[in-house]
């Protein structure tokens, strides 16, 4: 600030000096040129310019896209509203025809049930009523009472009444005691009677299974539990009866065995195609000896050393000891089937072999003219000896031996080597433990004899993988006539001798097998059966098409379809397979959506006035409509079987509809209404529906 009292004059600056901020001083750099921007600054400016341009371009595209999306969303909302209304109208249309057919449908079912009941009258049996638990319990109780009466033998007493004179009141009674022991004839009769009773019990279980089949088709799960429980009780009594036979055969082996010098008791019931083969070897001679093999005559079962290098059976069996016996039983049914196989990888076929090493208390003794038998409680119990034994005399001995048996005629020999499983009582399951090898019979020709090696005595069975035939290679339905439909089903194709194509003829309420020609399936080709019975019997021969959702965990890339989808789809297929050919699509597994199924419907239909079989070429895409089926709707899809990558979009010019009826109705018009309502066969439709619901081709195909 200038001193007080002095005035300071303003100083003017030249424009150049003012610009350079140098005041009145000389600027050395006033004549220098401006500096150029460095490369980094130039690049940064360029990036900013490009970013600004891209931003403006992106904003233009964003606005354009949002506008298009808004238009598209409005269109999608409109399409969804139109589809929802169309499906509502379709559903109402379908409910109308269902109500229109309901009375005739129920009348047809009642008439069929009446004839089914009448047809059972000529086949009246002495067996108890299968749907009456009290009747079955009475049957089992009487059986057990007869065994107890035999077990606690009471000698027969004959009473003779004599009068001293005619008209006199005095009477004399004479009591004559019968044989204190059970006679040899009675002992042999007991064995035969008990085995015959086992056969009747097997027939009872088969009768119960027939009723269980009906409950399965009707999804009556409580009834299935009831029948399974009763089957379990009958099978348990059969096993107890076989133990009862063994106990008394050992008590009286001197009179029950097949001859004075024989060591075997072997029986089969019935003699042809036996259900039970029973064999018992008892060490009769009190001498120490070894065994090169043990052959049970008449029942085609034998025990042999594991290899020719071992000329004798293992010493650990203890066959040289006193009071030892070996029991073998082969059953033509599975006594543990009632425990179920849902969620298990394997199931047992109707070939169960039980091996037991036994010990008994005392031998019958002769003292003078008297014969003494042990009748203690211990003698009336079955003493099982574990094999391998808990304590071994030699740790170096091989405990293995070979068991040979004859596979029953009810099993198809699909493989050269059958899988053998052991029953685990703790888990109620079969555990694979061995495989069979082919054997030659006594004539030197290849038969149905099988051999497997084991190092223990237990209950064994021939096992089959449940999902061996899944996924199905293909399936199709062809209308044959007004009351017949042909189903063709081929399991998983492996290029082996086990591959089969099944042809099932469905007529009204029953069906029967037409192919394959295996002799073991002759019974199924000769008889008309209900769908559940046919599928169950096929399963027992080794071809299983009855799986549950829990079985999918053992199969790769299988996602079970929802029950709602399958119920609706199978009902539609059953309704129109009377007029259209319907076939599988190889793209059905595309995407593995549980609520999406793909199949094909022929464009051509069987004319209403034509009662001939409809033939459609499977490989000709032009002859088929591809159907994309969902729980809420279905539509024709732009899929061709020849495409490697399927196009699941709706076929151009078509729309989605509620079900197959409304889809075909809009495609073909009034002809579909006549087919579905006025020319349908209710019994045939129901039978096809039941068969489809059992084999579930949309899930396993």
XYZ file of C-alpha atoms in Angstrom:
701
model
C 0.000 0.000 0.000
C 1.548 3.404 -0.930
C 2.601 5.688 1.799
C -0.005 7.956 3.237
C -0.200 11.258 1.429
C 1.422 10.063 -1.814
C -0.561 9.460 -4.976
C 0.465 6.602 -7.186
C -0.246 6.835 -10.914
C -1.445 3.721 -12.737
C 1.025 2.057 -15.074
C -0.171 0.888 -18.435
C 1.137 -2.410 -19.858
C 1.532 -3.373 -23.416
C -0.806 -6.101 -24.681
C 2.094 -8.489 -25.192
C 3.438 -7.865 -21.738
C 0.053 -8.245 -20.198
C -0.436 -11.521 -22.062
C 2.853 -12.937 -20.868
C 2.321 -11.595 -17.347
C 5.725 -9.924 -17.382
C 4.632 -6.354 -16.715
C 7.012 -3.905 -18.198
C 9.992 -6.264 -18.236
C 11.342 -7.834 -21.433
C 10.160 -11.440 -22.087
C 12.836 -13.735 -23.472
C 10.283 -16.281 -24.762
C 7.904 -13.812 -26.433
C 9.023 -14.883 -29.876
C 8.979 -18.711 -29.108
C 6.230 -20.976 -30.747
C 3.624 -22.880 -28.571
C 4.714 -26.348 -27.453
C 3.247 -29.422 -29.260
C 1.167 -31.961 -27.274
C 2.987 -35.179 -26.466
C 1.883 -38.539 -27.902
C 0.185 -39.645 -24.682
C -1.991 -36.566 -24.631
C -2.872 -37.027 -28.301
C -3.850 -40.674 -27.696
C -5.935 -39.698 -24.695
C -7.796 -37.085 -26.664
C -8.440 -39.555 -29.431
C -9.780 -42.150 -26.984
C -12.079 -39.549 -25.475
C -13.356 -38.653 -28.916
C -13.989 -42.309 -29.833
C -15.671 -43.001 -26.490
C -17.937 -40.029 -26.953
C -18.891 -41.228 -30.408
C -19.521 -44.839 -29.195
C -21.587 -43.580 -26.296
C -23.829 -41.622 -28.599
C -24.091 -44.627 -30.945
C -24.864 -46.966 -28.011
C -27.528 -44.623 -26.728
C -29.159 -44.623 -30.137
C -29.079 -48.429 -30.282
C -30.301 -48.725 -26.655
C -33.257 -46.514 -27.345
C -33.969 -48.459 -30.511
C -33.658 -51.830 -28.678
C -35.791 -50.736 -25.762
C -38.442 -49.595 -28.170
C -38.299 -52.944 -29.975
C -38.370 -54.825 -26.635
C -41.372 -52.863 -25.519
C -43.140 -53.730 -28.750
C -42.024 -57.376 -28.381
C -43.183 -57.532 -24.744
C -46.510 -56.085 -25.682
C -46.742 -58.713 -28.422
C -45.681 -61.488 -26.028
C -48.212 -60.335 -23.436
C -50.874 -60.262 -26.120
C -49.825 -63.723 -27.384
C -49.836 -65.083 -23.810
C -53.292 -63.627 -23.219
C -54.532 -65.093 -26.488
C -52.938 -68.468 -25.669
C -54.430 -68.465 -22.178
C -57.870 -67.760 -23.585
C -57.414 -70.344 -26.322
C -56.343 -72.993 -23.778
C -59.320 -72.090 -21.580
C -61.692 -72.595 -24.503
C -59.907 -75.836 -25.454
C -60.154 -77.134 -21.907
C -63.859 -76.347 -21.776
C -64.309 -78.091 -25.139
C -62.509 -81.177 -23.877
C -64.440 -81.277 -20.599
C -67.630 -81.115 -22.636
C -66.830 -84.254 -24.641
C -65.575 -86.043 -21.504
C -68.902 -85.379 -19.824
C -70.688 -86.465 -22.975
C -68.863 -89.823 -22.956
C -68.861 -90.417 -19.200
C -72.067 -92.444 -18.951
C -71.205 -94.754 -21.853
C -67.658 -95.146 -20.543
C -68.742 -96.177 -17.036
C -71.320 -98.577 -18.479
C -68.592 -100.281 -20.545
C -66.344 -100.622 -17.479
C -69.125 -102.083 -15.311
C -70.051 -104.567 -18.018
C -66.420 -105.652 -18.320
C -66.058 -106.089 -14.562
C -69.242 -108.171 -14.436
C -67.936 -110.572 -17.091
C -64.546 -110.752 -15.342
C -66.197 -111.879 -12.113
C -68.360 -114.393 -13.944
C -65.326 -115.838 -15.700
C -63.770 -116.740 -12.340
C -66.654 -119.020 -11.336
C -65.519 -122.096 -13.370
C -62.049 -121.717 -11.830
C -63.252 -121.951 -8.235
C -60.375 -122.984 -5.987
C -59.972 -124.446 -2.530
C -57.527 -121.667 -1.770
C -58.606 -118.884 0.604
C -60.011 -115.611 -0.692
C -57.089 -113.450 -1.678
C -58.759 -110.215 -0.578
C -59.655 -111.568 2.878
C -56.895 -111.383 5.468
C -58.893 -113.504 7.922
C -59.310 -116.233 5.305
C -55.562 -116.260 4.610
C -54.766 -116.275 8.335
C -57.083 -119.269 8.800
C -55.305 -121.116 5.980
C -51.919 -120.503 7.625
C -53.208 -121.300 11.128
C -54.599 -124.692 10.060
C -51.259 -125.456 8.375
C -49.317 -124.625 11.542
C -51.747 -126.621 13.707
C -51.172 -129.712 11.557
C -47.428 -129.315 12.002
C -47.762 -128.931 15.779
C -49.975 -132.010 15.943
C -47.375 -134.028 14.064
C -44.537 -132.521 16.090
C -46.130 -133.567 19.390
C -47.210 -137.050 18.370
C -50.078 -138.538 20.377
C -50.537 -142.310 19.936
C -53.846 -143.411 18.506
C -56.093 -145.217 21.013
C -58.735 -147.667 19.783
C -61.784 -148.183 22.061
C -63.880 -151.367 21.806
C -67.295 -151.453 23.505
C -68.759 -154.839 24.456
C -72.024 -155.779 26.235
C -72.152 -158.877 28.433
C -75.720 -159.811 27.376
C -78.500 -158.642 25.145
C -80.430 -155.926 26.913
C -77.992 -155.945 29.839
C -76.735 -152.668 31.188
C -73.179 -153.768 31.944
C -70.607 -152.842 29.294
C -66.907 -153.619 28.928
C -64.452 -151.218 27.270
C -61.169 -152.332 25.797
C -58.466 -149.701 25.108
C -55.834 -150.627 22.560
C -52.911 -148.228 22.281
C -51.494 -147.642 18.867
C -47.860 -147.164 17.848
C -46.092 -144.852 20.298
C -43.831 -143.490 17.570
C -44.654 -142.128 14.152
C -44.752 -144.932 11.626
C -42.341 -144.862 8.635
C -45.286 -144.545 6.260
C -46.594 -141.572 8.213
C -43.170 -139.909 8.159
C -42.901 -140.205 4.388
C -46.480 -139.050 3.967
C -45.694 -135.992 6.108
C -42.819 -134.964 3.831
C -44.970 -135.323 0.728
C -47.907 -133.530 2.363
C -45.779 -130.588 3.527
C -44.188 -130.129 0.084
C -47.627 -130.282 -1.494
C -48.762 -127.649 0.983
C -45.829 -125.475 -0.090
C -47.039 -125.818 -3.673
C -50.535 -124.704 -2.664
C -49.020 -121.754 -0.811
C -47.154 -120.784 -3.983
C -50.424 -120.937 -5.933
C -51.972 -118.708 -3.282
C -49.208 -116.110 -3.668
C -49.725 -116.132 -7.435
C -53.461 -115.572 -6.940
C -52.696 -112.681 -4.593
C -50.299 -111.197 -7.142
C -53.030 -111.232 -9.781
C -55.203 -109.078 -7.538
C -52.203 -106.905 -6.722
C -51.739 -106.354 -10.462
C -55.238 -104.920 -10.676
C -54.517 -102.632 -7.738
C -51.325 -101.456 -9.418
C -53.125 -100.459 -12.610
C -55.685 -98.566 -10.534
C -52.962 -96.975 -8.337
C -54.541 -98.321 -5.134
C -51.404 -98.138 -3.025
C -53.103 -99.198 0.218
C -54.307 -102.397 -1.447
C -50.787 -103.055 -2.750
C -49.438 -102.807 0.785
C -52.167 -105.178 1.993
C -51.395 -107.790 -0.666
C -47.636 -107.487 -0.165
C -48.057 -108.073 3.562
C -50.095 -111.241 2.989
C -47.640 -112.549 0.392
C -44.878 -112.055 2.945
C -46.761 -114.077 5.568
C -47.380 -116.964 3.161
C -43.741 -117.025 1.984
C -42.522 -116.991 5.579
C -44.678 -120.027 6.326
C -43.264 -121.826 3.265
C -39.700 -121.319 4.542
C -40.745 -122.465 8.039
C -42.386 -125.551 6.545
C -39.185 -126.447 4.677
C -37.348 -126.207 8.009
C -40.022 -128.408 9.589
C -39.503 -131.052 6.891
C -35.743 -130.947 7.476
C -36.073 -131.341 11.269
C -38.243 -134.455 11.016
C -36.266 -135.874 8.111
C -33.186 -135.792 10.349
C -35.126 -137.298 13.265
C -36.242 -140.244 11.141
C -33.630 -140.332 8.396
C -33.320 -144.135 8.776
C -36.853 -144.570 7.383
C -37.247 -141.416 5.270
C -34.144 -141.572 3.078
C -34.575 -143.078 -0.356
C -33.144 -146.522 0.514
C -31.428 -148.518 3.251
C -27.998 -147.618 1.878
C -28.902 -144.179 0.578
C -27.733 -140.923 2.118
C -30.080 -138.660 0.145
C -33.652 -137.427 0.262
C -34.652 -135.544 -2.907
C -38.112 -134.454 -4.003
C -39.619 -132.067 -6.547
C -43.117 -130.579 -6.642
C -44.664 -130.653 -9.111
C -42.611 -133.287 -10.985
C -42.607 -131.246 -14.224
C -41.438 -127.615 -14.079
C -40.962 -127.910 -10.302
C -41.608 -124.955 -8.032
C -39.714 -126.550 -5.125
C -36.671 -128.804 -5.396
C -35.670 -130.225 -2.028
C -32.455 -132.139 -1.352
C -30.971 -133.448 1.911
C -27.743 -135.372 2.432
C -27.226 -137.063 5.817
C -24.028 -138.706 6.941
C -25.300 -142.190 7.661
C -22.078 -144.193 7.869
C -19.972 -143.656 10.949
C -16.725 -143.604 8.995
C -14.299 -140.813 8.219
C -14.124 -140.060 4.526
C -13.645 -137.240 2.045
C -15.840 -136.202 -0.860
C -14.775 -135.530 -4.421
C -18.258 -134.105 -5.054
C -21.782 -134.228 -3.723
C -24.470 -134.966 -6.307
C -28.127 -134.674 -5.343
C -29.979 -137.087 -7.625
C -33.230 -136.179 -9.391
C -32.990 -132.420 -8.692
C -29.902 -131.637 -10.842
C -27.935 -129.884 -8.088
C -24.354 -130.747 -7.167
C -21.404 -129.410 -5.181
C -17.907 -129.768 -6.658
C -14.377 -128.574 -5.864
C -13.565 -125.134 -7.220
C -11.069 -126.482 -9.760
C -9.702 -129.767 -11.012
C -6.484 -129.023 -9.124
C -8.461 -129.525 -5.913
C -9.829 -133.067 -6.172
C -11.930 -132.892 -2.996
C -14.473 -130.608 -1.364
C -13.035 -128.290 1.309
C -12.269 -129.954 4.642
C -13.777 -126.927 6.381
C -17.223 -128.289 5.477
C -16.662 -130.898 8.173
C -18.321 -133.689 6.200
C -16.179 -136.266 8.016
C -17.656 -135.302 11.404
C -20.530 -137.083 13.100
C -24.175 -136.001 12.835
C -23.649 -133.653 9.891
C -26.022 -132.956 6.984
C -26.228 -130.697 3.941
C -29.484 -129.213 2.658
C -30.062 -127.683 -0.786
C -33.336 -126.074 -1.881
C -34.134 -124.531 -5.239
C -37.296 -122.405 -5.436
C -39.057 -121.356 -8.617
C -40.139 -118.094 -6.982
C -38.587 -115.367 -4.856
C -39.720 -115.739 -1.207
C -38.315 -112.276 -0.395
C -40.057 -110.398 -3.210
C -42.515 -108.754 -0.821
C -39.672 -106.608 0.555
C -39.693 -104.768 -2.780
C -36.945 -103.646 -5.139
C -37.766 -99.947 -5.610
C -34.574 -97.925 -5.556
C -32.426 -101.069 -5.893
C -30.087 -101.648 -8.811
C -30.878 -105.371 -9.143
C -33.850 -107.649 -8.609
C -34.092 -111.430 -8.228
C -35.515 -113.696 -10.902
C -37.546 -116.788 -10.054
C -34.531 -118.941 -9.282
C -33.505 -118.972 -5.605
C -31.008 -121.511 -4.223
C -30.578 -122.086 -0.509
C -27.491 -123.921 0.820
C -27.282 -124.953 4.472
C -24.790 -126.940 6.514
C -26.631 -128.683 9.369
C -25.949 -130.528 12.582
C -28.359 -132.811 14.444
C -28.336 -134.175 17.968
C -28.407 -137.960 18.041
C -28.805 -140.880 15.704
C -31.578 -143.460 16.206
C -30.235 -146.316 18.344
C -31.153 -150.004 18.380
C -31.036 -151.779 21.725
C -32.289 -155.299 21.387
C -35.756 -155.142 19.886
C -36.140 -151.504 20.833
C -35.460 -148.430 18.709
C -34.701 -145.205 20.549
C -35.117 -141.748 19.000
C -34.254 -138.419 20.583
C -37.460 -136.459 21.164
C -36.023 -133.540 23.128
C -36.770 -129.893 22.343
C -33.231 -129.565 21.035
C -33.839 -132.433 18.622
C -36.950 -130.637 17.357
C -34.980 -127.523 16.384
C -32.962 -126.818 13.250
C -29.246 -126.385 13.940
C -27.508 -124.387 11.230
C -23.714 -124.538 11.098
C -22.048 -121.429 9.655
C -19.839 -121.864 6.621
C -17.135 -120.754 6.496
C -16.652 -121.790 10.129
C -15.700 -119.197 12.697
C -12.510 -121.139 13.545
C -10.440 -122.675 10.748
C -8.090 -125.593 11.193
C -5.900 -124.365 8.346
C -5.711 -120.801 7.104
C -4.171 -121.911 3.823
C -7.144 -123.989 2.641
C -9.280 -122.602 -0.152
C -12.868 -122.501 1.125
C -14.435 -122.062 -2.309
C -16.539 -124.665 -4.063
C -18.684 -124.807 -7.180
C -22.466 -125.056 -7.128
C -24.181 -126.251 -10.273
C -27.900 -126.074 -10.898
C -30.392 -126.083 -13.734
C -31.951 -122.732 -14.621
C -35.755 -123.053 -14.706
C -37.614 -122.829 -17.995
C -39.274 -119.597 -16.885
C -36.010 -117.606 -17.230
C -34.698 -116.435 -20.598
C -30.947 -117.051 -20.790
C -30.145 -113.547 -22.054
C -26.479 -113.733 -21.120
C -23.852 -116.423 -21.325
C -22.961 -115.594 -17.720
C -25.759 -114.992 -15.214
C -25.323 -112.690 -12.241
C -25.614 -114.377 -8.825
C -26.580 -112.470 -5.700
C -26.590 -113.290 -1.979
C -29.486 -112.390 0.323
C -28.615 -109.960 3.121
C -31.109 -110.411 5.916
C -30.071 -107.220 7.720
C -30.751 -104.884 4.778
C -33.400 -107.076 3.083
C -31.523 -106.803 -0.194
C -29.601 -108.873 -2.734
C -25.850 -108.307 -3.024
C -24.075 -109.405 -6.254
C -21.399 -111.929 -5.346
C -20.617 -114.151 -8.333
C -21.261 -115.035 -11.980
C -22.195 -118.325 -13.563
C -20.253 -120.157 -16.192
C -21.695 -122.540 -18.756
C -21.653 -126.235 -17.969
C -22.238 -129.431 -19.892
C -24.871 -131.886 -18.776
C -24.374 -135.618 -18.395
C -24.913 -136.173 -22.109
C -22.151 -133.739 -22.991
C -24.437 -131.200 -24.657
C -24.937 -127.623 -23.626
C -28.139 -127.247 -21.642
C -29.507 -124.868 -19.061
C -27.008 -125.940 -16.423
C -25.118 -123.147 -14.723
C -22.181 -123.176 -12.322
C -21.020 -120.516 -9.880
C -18.294 -120.427 -7.248
C -18.894 -119.489 -3.630
C -16.939 -119.588 -0.395
C -19.982 -119.523 1.900
C -23.351 -121.165 2.402
C -26.247 -118.738 2.108
C -29.365 -117.976 0.073
C -28.518 -117.151 -3.542
C -30.557 -116.006 -6.534
C -30.125 -115.191 -10.199
C -30.139 -111.398 -10.449
C -31.017 -109.052 -13.301
C -30.158 -105.375 -13.613
C -33.422 -103.428 -13.350
C -32.508 -100.804 -15.923
C -30.776 -103.137 -18.376
C -33.299 -102.348 -21.134
C -33.423 -98.573 -20.467
C -33.490 -96.254 -22.305
C -35.870 -97.882 -24.781
C -34.576 -97.854 -28.320
C -38.010 -97.075 -29.744
C -41.705 -97.670 -29.226
C -44.818 -97.247 -31.366
C -48.545 -97.977 -31.492
C -50.391 -99.066 -34.637
C -54.190 -99.331 -34.959
C -54.997 -102.834 -36.224
C -58.804 -102.768 -36.110
C -61.633 -101.211 -34.142
C -60.844 -103.352 -31.086
C -57.118 -104.067 -31.537
C -53.913 -102.016 -31.259
C -50.377 -103.304 -31.747
C -47.609 -102.011 -29.482
C -43.983 -102.448 -30.532
C -41.373 -101.916 -27.828
C -37.634 -102.362 -28.177
C -35.373 -102.109 -25.159
C -31.911 -100.631 -25.142
C -30.031 -101.849 -28.200
C -26.623 -103.222 -27.278
C -25.804 -105.254 -30.363
C -25.879 -108.449 -28.299
C -27.899 -111.626 -28.221
C -29.910 -110.149 -25.366
C -31.576 -107.551 -27.655
C -35.281 -108.138 -28.288
C -38.183 -106.383 -29.987
C -41.498 -106.978 -28.228
C -44.823 -106.974 -30.030
C -47.870 -106.799 -27.792
C -51.379 -107.134 -29.199
C -53.956 -105.209 -27.173
C -57.595 -106.196 -27.511
C -60.367 -104.647 -25.432
C -59.314 -105.052 -21.782
C -56.475 -107.563 -22.219
C -53.258 -108.065 -24.126
C -50.892 -110.845 -25.098
C -47.373 -111.198 -26.418
C -46.782 -111.882 -30.118
C -42.977 -111.674 -30.222
C -40.170 -112.525 -29.513
C -40.246 -116.260 -30.124
C -38.248 -117.411 -27.083
C -39.669 -120.738 -25.839
C -39.600 -119.419 -22.254
C -42.225 -116.838 -23.284
C -44.674 -119.371 -24.763
C -47.102 -118.924 -21.844
C -47.295 -115.186 -22.537
C -47.909 -115.759 -26.252
C -50.740 -118.212 -25.614
C -52.787 -116.359 -22.993
C -54.624 -113.048 -22.807
C -53.562 -111.151 -19.698
C -54.157 -107.828 -18.042
C -51.393 -105.269 -18.710
C -49.866 -105.331 -15.203
C -49.779 -109.136 -15.183
C -48.057 -109.287 -18.579
C -45.401 -106.745 -17.554
C -44.806 -108.532 -14.221
C -44.389 -111.930 -15.876
C -42.029 -110.416 -18.456
C -40.000 -109.013 -15.584
C -39.763 -112.471 -14.016
C -38.348 -113.876 -17.248
C -35.594 -111.233 -17.319
C -37.126 -108.349 -19.323
C -37.970 -105.557 -16.916
C -40.051 -102.581 -18.094
C -41.468 -101.689 -14.686
C -39.315 -99.001 -13.069
C -39.861 -96.247 -10.530
C -38.494 -92.704 -10.363
C -36.007 -93.794 -7.683
C -34.455 -96.262 -10.138
C -33.278 -93.361 -12.328
C -30.261 -92.794 -10.063
C -28.644 -95.911 -11.539
C -29.118 -94.655 -15.125
C -27.239 -91.936 -16.956
C -28.969 -88.879 -18.405
C -32.468 -89.929 -17.354
C -34.799 -87.329 -15.863
C -38.228 -88.802 -14.996
C -41.173 -86.888 -16.431
C -43.686 -85.417 -14.024
C -46.640 -87.586 -13.135
C -49.069 -84.875 -14.283
C -47.448 -84.764 -17.730
C -47.442 -88.536 -18.142
C -51.021 -89.037 -16.971
C -52.301 -86.444 -19.435
C -50.101 -87.519 -22.330
C -50.816 -91.256 -21.993
C -54.554 -90.590 -21.828
C -54.298 -88.602 -25.083
C -52.162 -91.233 -26.791
C -54.542 -94.012 -25.695
C -57.476 -92.065 -27.085
C -56.049 -91.582 -30.578
C -53.907 -94.699 -31.099
C -57.138 -96.365 -32.277
C -56.974 -94.222 -35.428
C -53.427 -92.809 -35.726
C -50.029 -94.412 -35.584
C -48.070 -92.935 -32.679
C -44.318 -93.393 -32.319
C -41.370 -92.326 -30.216
C -39.003 -89.509 -31.157
C -35.274 -89.931 -30.803
C -35.134 -86.305 -29.655
C -37.310 -86.956 -26.593
C -34.279 -86.649 -24.309
C -33.331 -83.247 -25.743
C -32.847 -80.830 -22.863
C -34.131 -83.401 -20.347
C -36.998 -81.235 -19.194
C -39.232 -83.090 -16.743
C -42.253 -81.180 -18.080
C -41.555 -81.667 -21.792
C -42.021 -84.787 -23.904
C -41.661 -85.363 -27.637
C -43.385 -87.999 -29.755
C -44.841 -88.367 -33.252
C -48.371 -88.746 -34.634
C -49.024 -89.944 -38.160
C -50.608 -87.480 -40.562
C -52.710 -90.260 -42.024
C -55.453 -91.880 -39.922
C -57.445 -95.079 -40.211
C -60.769 -94.298 -41.840
C -63.872 -94.852 -39.748
C -65.269 -97.347 -42.239
C -61.933 -99.161 -42.675
C -61.109 -102.019 -40.329
C -57.606 -102.710 -41.624
C -54.239 -102.101 -40.024
C -52.674 -98.686 -40.623
C -49.078 -98.869 -41.870
C -46.801 -95.808 -41.732
C -43.093 -95.700 -42.622
C -41.107 -94.754 -39.531
C -38.214 -93.127 -41.403
C -40.350 -90.898 -43.628
C -40.541 -87.463 -41.953
C -43.232 -86.282 -44.342
C -45.655 -88.899 -42.947
C -45.430 -87.666 -39.362
C -46.306 -84.714 -37.144
C -43.825 -84.077 -34.316
C -45.665 -83.190 -31.102
C -44.155 -81.070 -28.342
C -46.171 -82.036 -25.279
C -46.296 -80.210 -21.941
C -48.596 -80.468 -18.943
C -50.537 -77.305 -19.805
C -50.436 -77.437 -23.604
C -49.120 -79.195 -26.687
C -48.296 -78.195 -30.253
C -46.879 -79.438 -33.524
C -43.123 -78.763 -33.459
C -40.687 -78.067 -36.275
C -38.737 -81.230 -35.459
C -37.601 -83.813 -37.963
C -36.207 -87.177 -36.951
C -33.368 -86.740 -39.438
C -32.186 -83.519 -37.743
C -29.138 -83.789 -35.520
C -30.137 -80.688 -33.544
C -33.935 -80.525 -33.067
C -35.927 -77.336 -33.540
C -38.407 -77.197 -30.656
C -40.253 -74.136 -31.932
C -43.914 -74.421 -32.870
C -44.416 -75.367 -36.489
C -45.097 -72.330 -38.646
C -48.802 -71.681 -39.146
C -49.835 -73.624 -36.013
C -50.689 -72.745 -32.439
C -50.525 -74.470 -29.050
C -53.629 -76.206 -27.731
C -54.749 -77.803 -24.478
C -54.270 -81.450 -25.459
C -54.004 -83.798 -28.402
C -57.760 -83.800 -28.959
C -58.029 -80.023 -29.398
C -54.783 -79.958 -31.386
C -56.059 -82.504 -33.916
C -59.537 -80.982 -33.854
C -58.186 -77.658 -35.186
C -56.009 -79.533 -37.684
C -58.529 -82.034 -39.098
C -61.942 -80.757 -38.031
C -65.097 -82.716 -37.321
C -63.499 -86.078 -38.182
C -61.578 -85.955 -34.901
C -64.759 -85.396 -32.906
C -66.351 -88.446 -34.520
C -63.267 -90.539 -33.735
C -62.973 -89.413 -30.124
C -66.637 -89.475 -29.155
C -68.748 -91.705 -31.351
C -66.341 -94.368 -32.640
C -64.077 -94.953 -29.670
C -63.507 -98.211 -27.776
C -63.459 -97.419 -24.063
C -62.036 -100.759 -22.930
C -59.236 -100.641 -25.486
C -58.406 -97.045 -24.576
C -58.183 -97.924 -20.895
C -56.016 -100.980 -21.565
C -53.555 -98.971 -23.690
C -53.482 -96.236 -21.041
C -52.713 -98.770 -18.290
C -49.937 -100.334 -20.352
C -48.362 -96.956 -21.121
C -48.554 -95.881 -17.494
C -46.696 -99.045 -16.477
C -43.834 -98.972 -18.985
C -43.664 -95.113 -19.071
C -42.135 -94.717 -22.561
C -41.898 -90.914 -22.320
C -39.616 -91.230 -19.266
C -37.622 -94.350 -20.091
C -37.747 -94.022 -23.894
